[in-house]
Amino acid sequence: MCVFCKIVKGELPAKVVYEDDKVMAFHDINPQAPIHILVIPKKHIPTLNDISEKDKELIGHIFTVIKEIAKEAGIDQSGYRVLVNCNRDGGQEVFHLHFHLLGGKPLGPMVCS
Ligand code: AMP
Ligand code: ZN
């Protein structure tokens, strides 16, 4: 079972900030910004490539959750970045689809290093 599925099942601890029947959000263990939250579908979808037509509602729901979490964290007006890494060149490390929500400071330009 993947690390995020273990978090969903409560088998690994996480600082959970949001949960409903389809989605979970928790603090990244290695934050890259003052606010760094991961928003995931509870269902195991390995990569963005694996999103299907039947997941459209779920993906839309994730974005409504993201903007609510951003508001709750007080960064909706200052601004934030949402990103998804996919596969090797995208730098994906955990193969369970997740959306990084980053903010709490000026994040600067997008950097590809
Ligand atoms: P990615 O490179 O897009 O696959 O990002 C994976 C992210 O998951 C990284 O930012 C890690 O710090 C984070 N991460 C890995 N394991 C955990 C964990 N157990 N709890 C919270 N975040 C994690
Ligand atoms: Zn998983």
CSV table of N, CA, C and O in Angstrom, one decimal, residues 4 7-8 13-29 35-42 61-70 72-73 96-101:
chain,number,residue,atom,x,y,z
A,4,PHE,N,0.5,7.4,1.0
A,4,PHE,CA,-0.7,8.3,1.2
A,4,PHE,C,-2.0,7.4,1.5
A,4,PHE,O,-2.9,7.9,2.2
A,7,ILE,N,-1.9,6.9,5.1
A,7,ILE,CA,-2.4,8.1,5.8
A,7,ILE,C,-4.0,8.1,5.8
A,7,ILE,O,-4.6,8.3,6.8
A,8,VAL,N,-4.5,7.8,4.6
A,8,VAL,CA,-6.0,7.8,4.4
A,8,VAL,C,-6.6,6.8,5.4
A,8,VAL,O,-7.6,7.0,6.1
A,13,PRO,N,0.6,8.5,10.7
A,13,PRO,CA,0.2,9.8,11.2
A,13,PRO,C,0.3,10.9,10.2
A,13,PRO,O,1.3,10.9,9.4
A,14,ALA,N,-0.5,11.9,10.3
A,14,ALA,CA,-0.4,13.1,9.5
A,14,ALA,C,-1.1,14.2,10.2
A,14,ALA,O,-2.1,14.0,11.0
A,15,LYS,N,-0.7,15.5,9.9
A,15,LYS,CA,-1.4,16.6,10.5
A,15,LYS,C,-2.5,17.0,9.5
A,15,LYS,O,-2.3,17.8,8.6
A,16,VAL,N,-3.6,16.4,9.7
A,16,VAL,CA,-4.8,16.5,8.8
A,16,VAL,C,-5.5,17.9,9.0
A,16,VAL,O,-5.8,18.3,10.2
A,17,VAL,N,-5.7,18.6,7.9
A,17,VAL,CA,-6.4,19.9,8.0
A,17,VAL,C,-7.8,19.8,7.4
A,17,VAL,O,-8.6,20.7,7.7
A,18,TYR,N,-8.1,18.8,6.6
A,18,TYR,CA,-9.4,18.7,6.0
A,18,TYR,C,-9.6,17.2,5.7
A,18,TYR,O,-8.7,16.5,5.2
A,19,GLU,N,-10.9,16.8,5.8
A,19,GLU,CA,-11.2,15.4,5.4
A,19,GLU,C,-12.7,15.3,5.1
A,19,GLU,O,-13.5,15.9,5.8
A,20,ASP,N,-13.0,14.7,4.0
A,20,ASP,CA,-14.4,14.3,3.7
A,20,ASP,C,-14.4,12.9,3.2
A,20,ASP,O,-13.4,12.2,3.2
A,21,ASP,N,-15.5,12.5,2.6
A,21,ASP,CA,-15.6,11.1,2.1
A,21,ASP,C,-14.7,10.8,0.9
A,21,ASP,O,-14.3,9.7,0.7
A,22,LYS,N,-14.3,11.8,0.2
A,22,LYS,CA,-13.5,11.6,-1.0
A,22,LYS,C,-12.1,12.2,-1.0
A,22,LYS,O,-11.2,11.8,-1.8
A,23,VAL,N,-11.9,13.2,-0.1
A,23,VAL,CA,-10.7,14.0,-0.2
A,23,VAL,C,-10.0,14.1,1.2
A,23,VAL,O,-10.8,14.1,2.2
A,24,MET,N,-8.7,14.2,1.2
A,24,MET,CA,-8.0,14.4,2.5
A,24,MET,C,-6.9,15.5,2.3
A,24,MET,O,-6.4,15.5,1.2
A,25,ALA,N,-6.6,16.3,3.3
A,25,ALA,CA,-5.5,17.3,3.1
A,25,ALA,C,-4.8,17.3,4.4
A,25,ALA,O,-5.3,17.2,5.5
A,26,PHE,N,-3.4,17.4,4.3
A,26,PHE,CA,-2.6,17.3,5.5
A,26,PHE,C,-1.3,18.1,5.1
A,26,PHE,O,-0.9,18.3,4.0
A,27,HIS,N,-0.6,18.5,6.2
A,27,HIS,CA,0.7,19.2,6.0
A,27,HIS,C,1.8,18.3,5.4
A,27,HIS,O,1.9,17.2,5.8
A,28,ASP,N,2.5,18.9,4.5
A,28,ASP,CA,3.7,18.2,3.9
A,28,ASP,C,4.7,18.0,5.0
A,28,ASP,O,5.0,18.9,5.8
A,29,ILE,N,5.3,16.8,5.0
A,29,ILE,CA,6.3,16.5,6.1
A,29,ILE,C,7.6,17.3,5.9
A,29,ILE,O,8.4,17.5,6.8
A,35,ILE,N,3.3,27.8,4.3
A,35,ILE,CA,2.1,26.9,4.2
A,35,ILE,C,2.4,25.9,3.0
A,35,ILE,O,2.7,26.3,1.9
A,36,HIS,N,2.4,24.6,3.4
A,36,HIS,CA,2.6,23.6,2.3
A,36,HIS,C,1.7,22.4,2.7
A,36,HIS,O,2.1,21.6,3.6
A,37,ILE,N,0.6,22.4,2.1
A,37,ILE,CA,-0.4,21.4,2.4
A,37,ILE,C,-0.6,20.5,1.1
A,37,ILE,O,-0.6,21.0,0.0
A,38,LEU,N,-0.8,19.2,1.3
A,38,LEU,CA,-1.0,18.3,0.2
A,38,LEU,C,-2.5,17.9,0.3
A,38,LEU,O,-3.0,17.6,1.3
A,39,VAL,N,-3.2,18.0,-0.9
A,39,VAL,CA,-4.6,17.7,-1.0
A,39,VAL,C,-4.6,16.5,-1.9
A,39,VAL,O,-4.1,16.5,-3.0
A,40,ILE,N,-5.3,15.4,-1.4
A,40,ILE,CA,-5.3,14.1,-2.2
A,40,ILE,C,-6.7,13.6,-2.3
A,40,ILE,O,-7.5,13.7,-1.4
A,41,PRO,N,-6.9,12.8,-3.4
A,41,PRO,CA,-8.1,12.0,-3.4
A,41,PRO,C,-7.9,10.8,-2.5
A,41,PRO,O,-6.8,10.3,-2.4
A,42,LYS,N,-8.9,10.4,-1.8
A,42,LYS,CA,-8.8,9.2,-0.9
A,42,LYS,C,-8.5,7.9,-1.8
A,42,LYS,O,-7.8,7.0,-1.4
A,61,HIS,N,-14.0,18.9,-7.4
A,61,HIS,CA,-14.2,19.0,-5.9
A,61,HIS,C,-12.9,19.3,-5.2
A,61,HIS,O,-12.9,20.1,-4.3
A,62,ILE,N,-11.8,18.7,-5.6
A,62,ILE,CA,-10.5,18.9,-5.0
A,62,ILE,C,-10.1,20.4,-5.1
A,62,ILE,O,-9.7,21.0,-4.1
A,63,PHE,N,-10.4,21.1,-6.2
A,63,PHE,CA,-10.1,22.5,-6.3
A,63,PHE,C,-11.0,23.4,-5.4
A,63,PHE,O,-10.5,24.4,-4.9
A,64,THR,N,-12.2,22.9,-5.2
A,64,THR,CA,-13.1,23.7,-4.3
A,64,THR,C,-12.5,23.6,-2.9
A,64,THR,O,-12.6,24.5,-2.1
A,65,VAL,N,-12.0,22.3,-2.5
A,65,VAL,CA,-11.4,22.1,-1.2
A,65,VAL,C,-10.2,22.9,-1.1
A,65,VAL,O,-9.9,23.6,0.0
A,66,ILE,N,-9.3,23.0,-2.1
A,66,ILE,CA,-8.1,23.7,-2.1
A,66,ILE,C,-8.4,25.2,-1.8
A,66,ILE,O,-7.7,25.8,-0.9
A,67,LYS,N,-9.3,25.8,-2.4
A,67,LYS,CA,-9.6,27.2,-2.2
A,67,LYS,C,-10.1,27.5,-0.8
A,67,LYS,O,-9.8,28.5,-0.2
A,68,GLU,N,-10.9,26.5,-0.3
A,68,GLU,CA,-11.4,26.7,1.1
A,68,GLU,C,-10.2,26.6,2.1
A,68,GLU,O,-10.2,27.3,3.1
A,69,ILE,N,-9.3,25.6,1.9
A,69,ILE,CA,-8.2,25.5,2.8
A,69,ILE,C,-7.3,26.7,2.7
A,69,ILE,O,-6.8,27.2,3.7
A,70,ALA,N,-7.1,27.3,1.5
A,70,ALA,CA,-6.3,28.5,1.3
A,70,ALA,C,-7.0,29.6,2.1
A,70,ALA,O,-6.3,30.4,2.8
A,72,GLU,N,-9.0,29.3,4.7
A,72,GLU,CA,-8.8,28.9,6.2
A,72,GLU,C,-7.4,29.3,6.7
A,72,GLU,O,-7.2,29.7,7.8
A,73,ALA,N,-6.4,29.1,5.8
A,73,ALA,CA,-5.0,29.3,6.1
A,73,ALA,C,-4.7,30.8,6.1
A,73,ALA,O,-3.6,31.2,6.4
A,96,HIS,N,0.8,8.6,-5.7
A,96,HIS,CA,-0.6,8.8,-5.3
A,96,HIS,C,-0.9,10.2,-5.6
A,96,HIS,O,-0.3,11.1,-4.9
A,97,LEU,N,-1.7,10.5,-6.6
A,97,LEU,CA,-2.0,11.8,-7.0
A,97,LEU,C,-2.2,12.8,-5.8
A,97,LEU,O,-2.9,12.5,-4.9
A,98,HIS,N,-1.5,13.9,-5.9
A,98,HIS,CA,-1.6,14.9,-4.8
A,98,HIS,C,-1.4,16.3,-5.4
A,98,HIS,O,-0.6,16.5,-6.3
A,99,PHE,N,-2.0,17.3,-4.8
A,99,PHE,CA,-1.9,18.7,-5.2
A,99,PHE,C,-1.2,19.4,-4.1
A,99,PHE,O,-1.7,19.4,-2.9
A,100,HIS,N,-0.1,20.0,-4.4
A,100,HIS,CA,0.7,20.8,-3.4
A,100,HIS,C,0.0,22.2,-3.4
A,100,HIS,O,-0.2,22.9,-4.4
A,101,LEU,N,-0.3,22.6,-2.2
A,101,LEU,CA,-0.8,24.0,-2.0
A,101,LEU,C,0.3,24.7,-1.2
A,101,LEU,O,0.6,24.4,-0.1
